[in-house]
Coordinates of C-alpha atoms and ligand atoms in Angstrom, one line a residue:
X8 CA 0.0 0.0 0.0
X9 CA 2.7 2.3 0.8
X10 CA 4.7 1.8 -2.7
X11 CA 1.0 2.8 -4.2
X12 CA 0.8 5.9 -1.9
X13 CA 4.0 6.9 -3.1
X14 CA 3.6 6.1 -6.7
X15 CA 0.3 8.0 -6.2
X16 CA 2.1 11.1 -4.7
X17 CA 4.5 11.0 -7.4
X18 CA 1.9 11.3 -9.9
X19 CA 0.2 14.1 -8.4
X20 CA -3.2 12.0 -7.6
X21 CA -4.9 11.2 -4.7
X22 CA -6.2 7.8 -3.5
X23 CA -9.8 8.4 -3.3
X24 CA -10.1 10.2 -6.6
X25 CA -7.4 8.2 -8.6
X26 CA -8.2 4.6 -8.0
X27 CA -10.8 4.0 -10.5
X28 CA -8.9 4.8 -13.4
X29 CA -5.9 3.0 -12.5
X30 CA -4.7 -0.4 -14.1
X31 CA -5.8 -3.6 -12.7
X32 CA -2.2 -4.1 -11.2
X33 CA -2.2 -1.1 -9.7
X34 CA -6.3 -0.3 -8.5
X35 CA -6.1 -3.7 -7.5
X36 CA -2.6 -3.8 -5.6
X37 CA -1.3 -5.8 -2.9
X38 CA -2.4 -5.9 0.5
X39 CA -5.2 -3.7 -0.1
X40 CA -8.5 -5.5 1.9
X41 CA -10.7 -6.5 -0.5
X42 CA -14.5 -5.7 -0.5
X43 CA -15.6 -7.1 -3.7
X44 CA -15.5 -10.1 -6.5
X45 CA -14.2 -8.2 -9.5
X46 CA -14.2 -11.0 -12.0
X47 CA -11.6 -11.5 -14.7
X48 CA -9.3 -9.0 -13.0
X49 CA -6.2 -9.9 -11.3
X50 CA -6.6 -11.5 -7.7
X51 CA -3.8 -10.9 -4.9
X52 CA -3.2 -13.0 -2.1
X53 CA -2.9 -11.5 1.4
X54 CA 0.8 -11.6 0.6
X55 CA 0.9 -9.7 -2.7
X56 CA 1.0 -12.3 -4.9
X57 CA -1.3 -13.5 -7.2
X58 CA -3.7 -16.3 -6.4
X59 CA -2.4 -19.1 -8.2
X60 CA -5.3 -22.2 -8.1
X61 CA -6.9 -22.9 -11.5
X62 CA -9.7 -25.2 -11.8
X63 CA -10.3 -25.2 -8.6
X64 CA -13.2 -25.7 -5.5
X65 CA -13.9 -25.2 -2.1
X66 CA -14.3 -26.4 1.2
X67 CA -15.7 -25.0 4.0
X68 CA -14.4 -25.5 7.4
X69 CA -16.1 -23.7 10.5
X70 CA -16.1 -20.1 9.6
X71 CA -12.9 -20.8 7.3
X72 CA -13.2 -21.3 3.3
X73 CA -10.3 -23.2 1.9
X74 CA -9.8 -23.1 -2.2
X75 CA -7.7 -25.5 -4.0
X76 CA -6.6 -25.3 -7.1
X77 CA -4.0 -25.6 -9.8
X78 CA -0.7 -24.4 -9.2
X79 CA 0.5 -23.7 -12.8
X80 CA 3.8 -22.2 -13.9
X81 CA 3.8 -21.0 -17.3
X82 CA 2.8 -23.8 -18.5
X83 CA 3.3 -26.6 -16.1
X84 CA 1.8 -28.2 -13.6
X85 CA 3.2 -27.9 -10.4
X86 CA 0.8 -29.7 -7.6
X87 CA -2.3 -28.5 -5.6
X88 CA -1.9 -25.1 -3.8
X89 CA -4.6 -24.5 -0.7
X90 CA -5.2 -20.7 0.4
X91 CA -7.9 -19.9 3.2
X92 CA -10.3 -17.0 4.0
X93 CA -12.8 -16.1 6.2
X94 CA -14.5 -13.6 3.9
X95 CA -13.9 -15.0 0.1
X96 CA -12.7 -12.4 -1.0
X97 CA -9.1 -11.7 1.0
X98 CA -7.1 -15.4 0.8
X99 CA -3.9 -16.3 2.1
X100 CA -1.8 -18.7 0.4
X101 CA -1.3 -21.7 2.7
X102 CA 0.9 -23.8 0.8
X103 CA 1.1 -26.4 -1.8
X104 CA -1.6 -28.8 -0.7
X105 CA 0.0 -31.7 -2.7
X106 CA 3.2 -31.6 -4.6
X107 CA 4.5 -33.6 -7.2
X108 CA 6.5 -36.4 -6.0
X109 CA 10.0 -36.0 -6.8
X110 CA 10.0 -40.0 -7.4
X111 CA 9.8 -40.6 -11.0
X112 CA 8.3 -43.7 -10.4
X113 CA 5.4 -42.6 -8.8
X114 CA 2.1 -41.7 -10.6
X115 CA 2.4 -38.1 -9.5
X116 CA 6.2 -37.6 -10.5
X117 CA 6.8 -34.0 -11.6
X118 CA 6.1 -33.4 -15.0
X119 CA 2.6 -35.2 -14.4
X120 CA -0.6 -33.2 -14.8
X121 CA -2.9 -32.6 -11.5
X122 CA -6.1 -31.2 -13.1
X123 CA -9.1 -29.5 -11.6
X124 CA -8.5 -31.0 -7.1
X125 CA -11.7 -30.8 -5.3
X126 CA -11.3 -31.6 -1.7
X127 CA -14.5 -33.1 0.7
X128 CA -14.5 -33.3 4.7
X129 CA -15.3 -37.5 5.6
X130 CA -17.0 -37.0 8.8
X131 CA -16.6 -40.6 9.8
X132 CA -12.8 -41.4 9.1
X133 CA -12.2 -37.7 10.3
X134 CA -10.1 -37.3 6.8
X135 CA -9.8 -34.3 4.1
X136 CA -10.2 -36.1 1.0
X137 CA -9.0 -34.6 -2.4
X138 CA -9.6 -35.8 -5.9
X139 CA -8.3 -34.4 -9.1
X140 CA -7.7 -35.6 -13.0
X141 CA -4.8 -37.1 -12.8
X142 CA -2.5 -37.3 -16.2
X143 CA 1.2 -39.4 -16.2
X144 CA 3.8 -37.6 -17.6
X145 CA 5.0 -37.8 -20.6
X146 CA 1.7 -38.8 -22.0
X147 CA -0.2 -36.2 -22.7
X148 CA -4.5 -36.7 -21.8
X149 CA -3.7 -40.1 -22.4
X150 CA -3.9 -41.6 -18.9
X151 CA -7.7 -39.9 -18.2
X152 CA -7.1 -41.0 -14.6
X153 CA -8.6 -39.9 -10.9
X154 CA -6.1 -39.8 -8.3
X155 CA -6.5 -39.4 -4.3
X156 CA -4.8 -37.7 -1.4
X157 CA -5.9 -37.6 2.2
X158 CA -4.9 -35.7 5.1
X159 CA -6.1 -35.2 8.7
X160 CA -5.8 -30.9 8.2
X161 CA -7.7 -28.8 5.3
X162 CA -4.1 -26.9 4.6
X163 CA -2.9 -30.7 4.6
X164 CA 0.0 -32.2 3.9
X165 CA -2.3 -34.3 1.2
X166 CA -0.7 -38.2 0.6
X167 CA -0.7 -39.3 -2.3
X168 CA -3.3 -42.1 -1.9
X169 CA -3.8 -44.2 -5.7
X170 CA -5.1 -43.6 -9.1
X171 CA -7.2 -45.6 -11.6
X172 CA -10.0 -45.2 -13.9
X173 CA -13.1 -45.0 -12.2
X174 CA -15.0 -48.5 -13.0
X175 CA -12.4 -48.9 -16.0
X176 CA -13.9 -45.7 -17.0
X177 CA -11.6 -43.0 -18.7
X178 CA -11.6 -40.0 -16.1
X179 CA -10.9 -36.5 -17.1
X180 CA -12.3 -33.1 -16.2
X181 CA -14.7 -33.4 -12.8
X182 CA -15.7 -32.7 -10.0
X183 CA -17.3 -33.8 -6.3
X184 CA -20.4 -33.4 -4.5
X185 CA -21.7 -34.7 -1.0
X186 CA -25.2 -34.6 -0.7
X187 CA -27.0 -33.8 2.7
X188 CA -26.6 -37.3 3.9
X189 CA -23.3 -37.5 3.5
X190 CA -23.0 -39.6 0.5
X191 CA -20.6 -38.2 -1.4
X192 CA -20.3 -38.4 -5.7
X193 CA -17.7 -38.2 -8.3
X194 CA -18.4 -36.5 -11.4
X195 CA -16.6 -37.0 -14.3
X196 CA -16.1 -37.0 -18.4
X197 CA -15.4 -40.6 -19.5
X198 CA -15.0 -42.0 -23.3
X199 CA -13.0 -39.7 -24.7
X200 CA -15.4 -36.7 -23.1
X201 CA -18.5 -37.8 -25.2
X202 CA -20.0 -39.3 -22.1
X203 CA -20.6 -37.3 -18.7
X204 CA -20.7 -40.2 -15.9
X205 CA -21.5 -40.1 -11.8
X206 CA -20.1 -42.6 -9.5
X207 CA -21.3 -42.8 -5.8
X208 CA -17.8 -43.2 -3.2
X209 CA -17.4 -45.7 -0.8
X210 CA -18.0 -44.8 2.5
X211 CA -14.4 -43.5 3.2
X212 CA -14.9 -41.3 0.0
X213 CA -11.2 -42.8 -1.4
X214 CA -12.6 -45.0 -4.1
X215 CA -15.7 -45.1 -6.9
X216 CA -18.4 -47.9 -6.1
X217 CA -19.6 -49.8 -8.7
X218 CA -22.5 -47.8 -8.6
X219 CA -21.8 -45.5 -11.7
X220 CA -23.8 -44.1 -14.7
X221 CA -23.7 -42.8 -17.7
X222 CA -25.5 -38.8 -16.8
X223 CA -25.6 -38.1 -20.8
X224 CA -23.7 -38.5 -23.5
X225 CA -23.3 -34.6 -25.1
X226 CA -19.1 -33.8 -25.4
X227 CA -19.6 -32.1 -21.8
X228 CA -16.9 -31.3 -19.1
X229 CA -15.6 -28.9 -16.4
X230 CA -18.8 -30.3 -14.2
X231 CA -19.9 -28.0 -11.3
X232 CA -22.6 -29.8 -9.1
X233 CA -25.2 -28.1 -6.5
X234 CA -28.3 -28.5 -4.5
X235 CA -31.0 -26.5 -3.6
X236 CA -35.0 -26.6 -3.2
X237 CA -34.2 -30.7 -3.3
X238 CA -33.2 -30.7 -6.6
X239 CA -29.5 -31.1 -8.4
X240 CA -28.1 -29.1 -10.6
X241 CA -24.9 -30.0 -13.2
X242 CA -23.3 -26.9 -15.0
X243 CA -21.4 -28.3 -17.5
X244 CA -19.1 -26.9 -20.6
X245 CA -18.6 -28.1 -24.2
X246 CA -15.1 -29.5 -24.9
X247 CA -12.8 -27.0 -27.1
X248 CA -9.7 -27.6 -24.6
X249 CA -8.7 -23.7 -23.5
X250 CA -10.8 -22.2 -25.6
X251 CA -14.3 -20.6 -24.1
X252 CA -17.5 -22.6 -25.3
X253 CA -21.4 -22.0 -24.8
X254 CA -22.4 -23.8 -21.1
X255 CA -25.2 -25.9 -20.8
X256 CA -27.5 -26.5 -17.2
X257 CA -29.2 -29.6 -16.1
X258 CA -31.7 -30.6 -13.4
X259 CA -32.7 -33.5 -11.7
X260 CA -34.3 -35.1 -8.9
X261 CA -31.4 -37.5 -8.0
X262 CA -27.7 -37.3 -8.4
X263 CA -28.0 -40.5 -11.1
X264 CA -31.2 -38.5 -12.9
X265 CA -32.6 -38.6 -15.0
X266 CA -31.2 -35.2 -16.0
X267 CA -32.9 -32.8 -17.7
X268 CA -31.2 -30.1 -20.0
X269 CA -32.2 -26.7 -19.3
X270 CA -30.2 -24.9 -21.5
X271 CA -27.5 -22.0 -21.2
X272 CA -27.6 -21.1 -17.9
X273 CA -25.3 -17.7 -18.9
X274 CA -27.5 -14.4 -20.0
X275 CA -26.4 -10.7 -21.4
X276 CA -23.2 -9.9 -23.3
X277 CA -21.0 -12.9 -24.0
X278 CA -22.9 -15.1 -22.3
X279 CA -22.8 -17.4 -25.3
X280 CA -19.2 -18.0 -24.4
X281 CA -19.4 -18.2 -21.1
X282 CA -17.9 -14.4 -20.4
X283 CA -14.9 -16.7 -22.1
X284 CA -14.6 -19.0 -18.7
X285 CA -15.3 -22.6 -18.3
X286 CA -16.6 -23.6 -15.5
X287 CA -15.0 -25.4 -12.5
X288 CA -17.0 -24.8 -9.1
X289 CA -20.4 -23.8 -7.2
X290 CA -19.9 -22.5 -4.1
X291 CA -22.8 -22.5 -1.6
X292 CA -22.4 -19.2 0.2
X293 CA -22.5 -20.1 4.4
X294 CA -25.3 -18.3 6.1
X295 CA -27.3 -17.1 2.8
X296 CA -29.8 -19.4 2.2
X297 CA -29.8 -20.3 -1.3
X298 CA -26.8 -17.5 -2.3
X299 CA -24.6 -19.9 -4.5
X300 CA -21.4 -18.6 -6.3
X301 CA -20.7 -19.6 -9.9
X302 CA -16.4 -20.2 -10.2
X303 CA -15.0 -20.5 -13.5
X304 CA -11.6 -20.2 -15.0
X305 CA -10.6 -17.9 -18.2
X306 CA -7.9 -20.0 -19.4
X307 CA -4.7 -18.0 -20.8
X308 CA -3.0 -21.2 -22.2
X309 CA 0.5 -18.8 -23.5
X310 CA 0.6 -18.3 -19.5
X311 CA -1.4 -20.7 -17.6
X312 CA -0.3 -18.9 -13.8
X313 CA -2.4 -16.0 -15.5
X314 CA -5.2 -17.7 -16.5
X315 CA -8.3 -15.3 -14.5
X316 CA -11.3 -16.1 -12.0
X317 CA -14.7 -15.3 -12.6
X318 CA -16.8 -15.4 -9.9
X319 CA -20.8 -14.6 -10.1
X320 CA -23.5 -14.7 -8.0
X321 CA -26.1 -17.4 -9.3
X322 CA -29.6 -16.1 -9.7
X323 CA -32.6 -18.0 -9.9
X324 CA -35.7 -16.6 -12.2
X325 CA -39.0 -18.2 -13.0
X326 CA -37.3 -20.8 -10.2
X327 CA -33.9 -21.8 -12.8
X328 CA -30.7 -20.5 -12.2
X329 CA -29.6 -18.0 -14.2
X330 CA -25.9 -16.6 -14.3
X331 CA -25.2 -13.1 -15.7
X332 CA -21.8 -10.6 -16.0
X333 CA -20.9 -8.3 -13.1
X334 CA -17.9 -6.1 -13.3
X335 CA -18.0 -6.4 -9.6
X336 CA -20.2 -7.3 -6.8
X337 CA -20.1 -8.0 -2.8
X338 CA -22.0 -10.8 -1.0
X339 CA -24.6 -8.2 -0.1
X340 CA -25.8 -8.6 -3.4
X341 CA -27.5 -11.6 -2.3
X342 CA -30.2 -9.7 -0.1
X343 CA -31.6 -8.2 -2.7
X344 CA -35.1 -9.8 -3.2
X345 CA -34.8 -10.6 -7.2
X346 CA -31.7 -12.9 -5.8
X347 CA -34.0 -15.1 -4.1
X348 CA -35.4 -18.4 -5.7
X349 CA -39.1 -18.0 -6.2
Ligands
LIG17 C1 -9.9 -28.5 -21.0 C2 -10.1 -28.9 -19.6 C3 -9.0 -28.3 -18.8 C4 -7.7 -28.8 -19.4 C5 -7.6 -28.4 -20.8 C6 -6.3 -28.9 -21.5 O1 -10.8 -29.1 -21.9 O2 -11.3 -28.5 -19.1 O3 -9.1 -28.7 -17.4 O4 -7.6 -30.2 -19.3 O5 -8.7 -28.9 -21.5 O6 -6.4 -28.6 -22.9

């Protein structure tokens, strides 16, 4: 804050009157507090330095939020960073969840790809679970594997648990979900990413049960599961690798469906695109009944650490969820009557 003050006072400008038309490194600058989601722009840690967790989701812990997510160098992959926050908007970088192993014979050596982590709370073994698309190096999306870690604190250390294909089933982009009774779910895109498939855990949540089916078969990925008003609902994204692609919403009245297409759940300007994002993650927002937040990732594949967050409230009209653009928002929004499910 102080190197902004003084770049400030060398300019000749004042905070309060300057701010707005500053650059995004600059307006938004480290250590500042944050009040506000201001999707798309760039997003410091409490440290200074930018949040680095693509494809990522959350856990919430008591009053503490924990996001995982990607940590991506230029271009590699470089393990499962964790930050926490109380408020979602300020996080503080808590480490690399789960690093690449630096044995090259192990399933996670560096150089392998750790895609999209989700991590659920196992209220019976006590365990923070975490699953991701797992890829072996050297081979490309070949592998289409889910891998496991555990560990007994949200910031972990994770350990490496296993890999394999869910059921024999290819497993790329996914995600989790853990309904009300504490059965917990593994989405995923099998076969190639033509077919979009949901596999019940085993008690422990570290493998798939046999109980697994095919959801539909539509080229979908980046699957983003929530609940609310007893039914389910599966935001999905066409498959066009980094590229942004129009994103389709489902509904059902179980986890295994028969799901229902609703169509683009995105409205206003480049909705059609998904505000160029892909989706990853729907938060439910703690103490705000029925306030869910919509995560996605713009992808910037020449510099994958830069790849943005775009976080937006999800709105519900006519009783469907609806998503549309905000240049920024605050939680408060989610007081406001036309937020409320009807
Ligand atoms: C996307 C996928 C990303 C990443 C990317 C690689 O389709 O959603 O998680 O795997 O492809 O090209």
């Amino acid at each position: 804050m102080q190197r902004v003050f003084l770049v400030l006072a060398g300019l000749g400008l004042s905070v309060g009157t300057t701010l707005a038309k500053l650059p995004a490194t600059l307006s938004n600058a480290p250590k500042t507090k944050s009040t506000a989601f201001r999707p798309g722009e760039l997003w410091y840690d409490t440290d200074g330095n930018l949040i680095n967790a693509h494809g990522g989701g959350l856990l919430q812990v008591g009053n503490t939020y924990y996001w995982y997510g990607e940590k991506r160098a230029q271009h590699q992959e470089e393990g499962v960073n964790v930050y926490s926050s109380k408020d979602l908007y300020n996080w503080k970088y808590e480490g690399v969840a789960l690093p690449p192993s630096q044995d090259a014979q192990s399933d996670i050596a560096a150089g392998c790809l750790m895609e999209r982590p989700k991590v659920i709370y196992n209220k019976k073994t006590g365990k923070y679970v975490m699953w991701f698309h797992l890829e072996l190096k050297g081979q490309g999306y070949k592998a289409a594997r889910a891998g496991v870690a555990v560990a007994d604190k949200p910031t972990g250390p994770f350990k490496y648990v296993n890999s394999f294909r869910p059921n024999g089933n290819m497993s790329r982009d996914m995600g989790l979900f853990v309904d009300d009774d504490g059965t917990a779910y593994h989405v995923y895109s099998a076969r190639e990413n033509y077919d979009l498939r949901l596999a019940r855990l085993s008690a422990d949540y570290l493998t798939a049960t046999p109980q697994d089916s095919l959801l539909f078969s539509k080229h979908q990925e980046a699957p983003a599961l929530f609940k609310t008003g007893g039914k389910y609902y599966l935001i999905t994204s066409g498959c066009t690798g980094w590229d942004p692609n129009q994103a389709s919403l489902h509904v059902a009245d179980h986890p295994f469906g028969p799901w229902k297409p609703l169509g683009d759940p995105m409205t206003g300007p480049n909705a059609k695109l998904t505000f160029g994002g892909q989706s990853t993650y729907v938060l439910p927002v703690a103490g705000k009944k029925d306030a869910f937040i919509f995560m996605a990732d713009r992808w910037n594949p020449k510099d994958l650490k830069d790849s943005r967050y775009l976080w937006l409230p999800v709105q519900f009209k006519d009783g469907q969820p609806t998503i549309g653009w905000l240049d920024h928002w605050s939680l408060n929004f989610f007081n406001k009557p036309s937020a409320r499910p009807l």
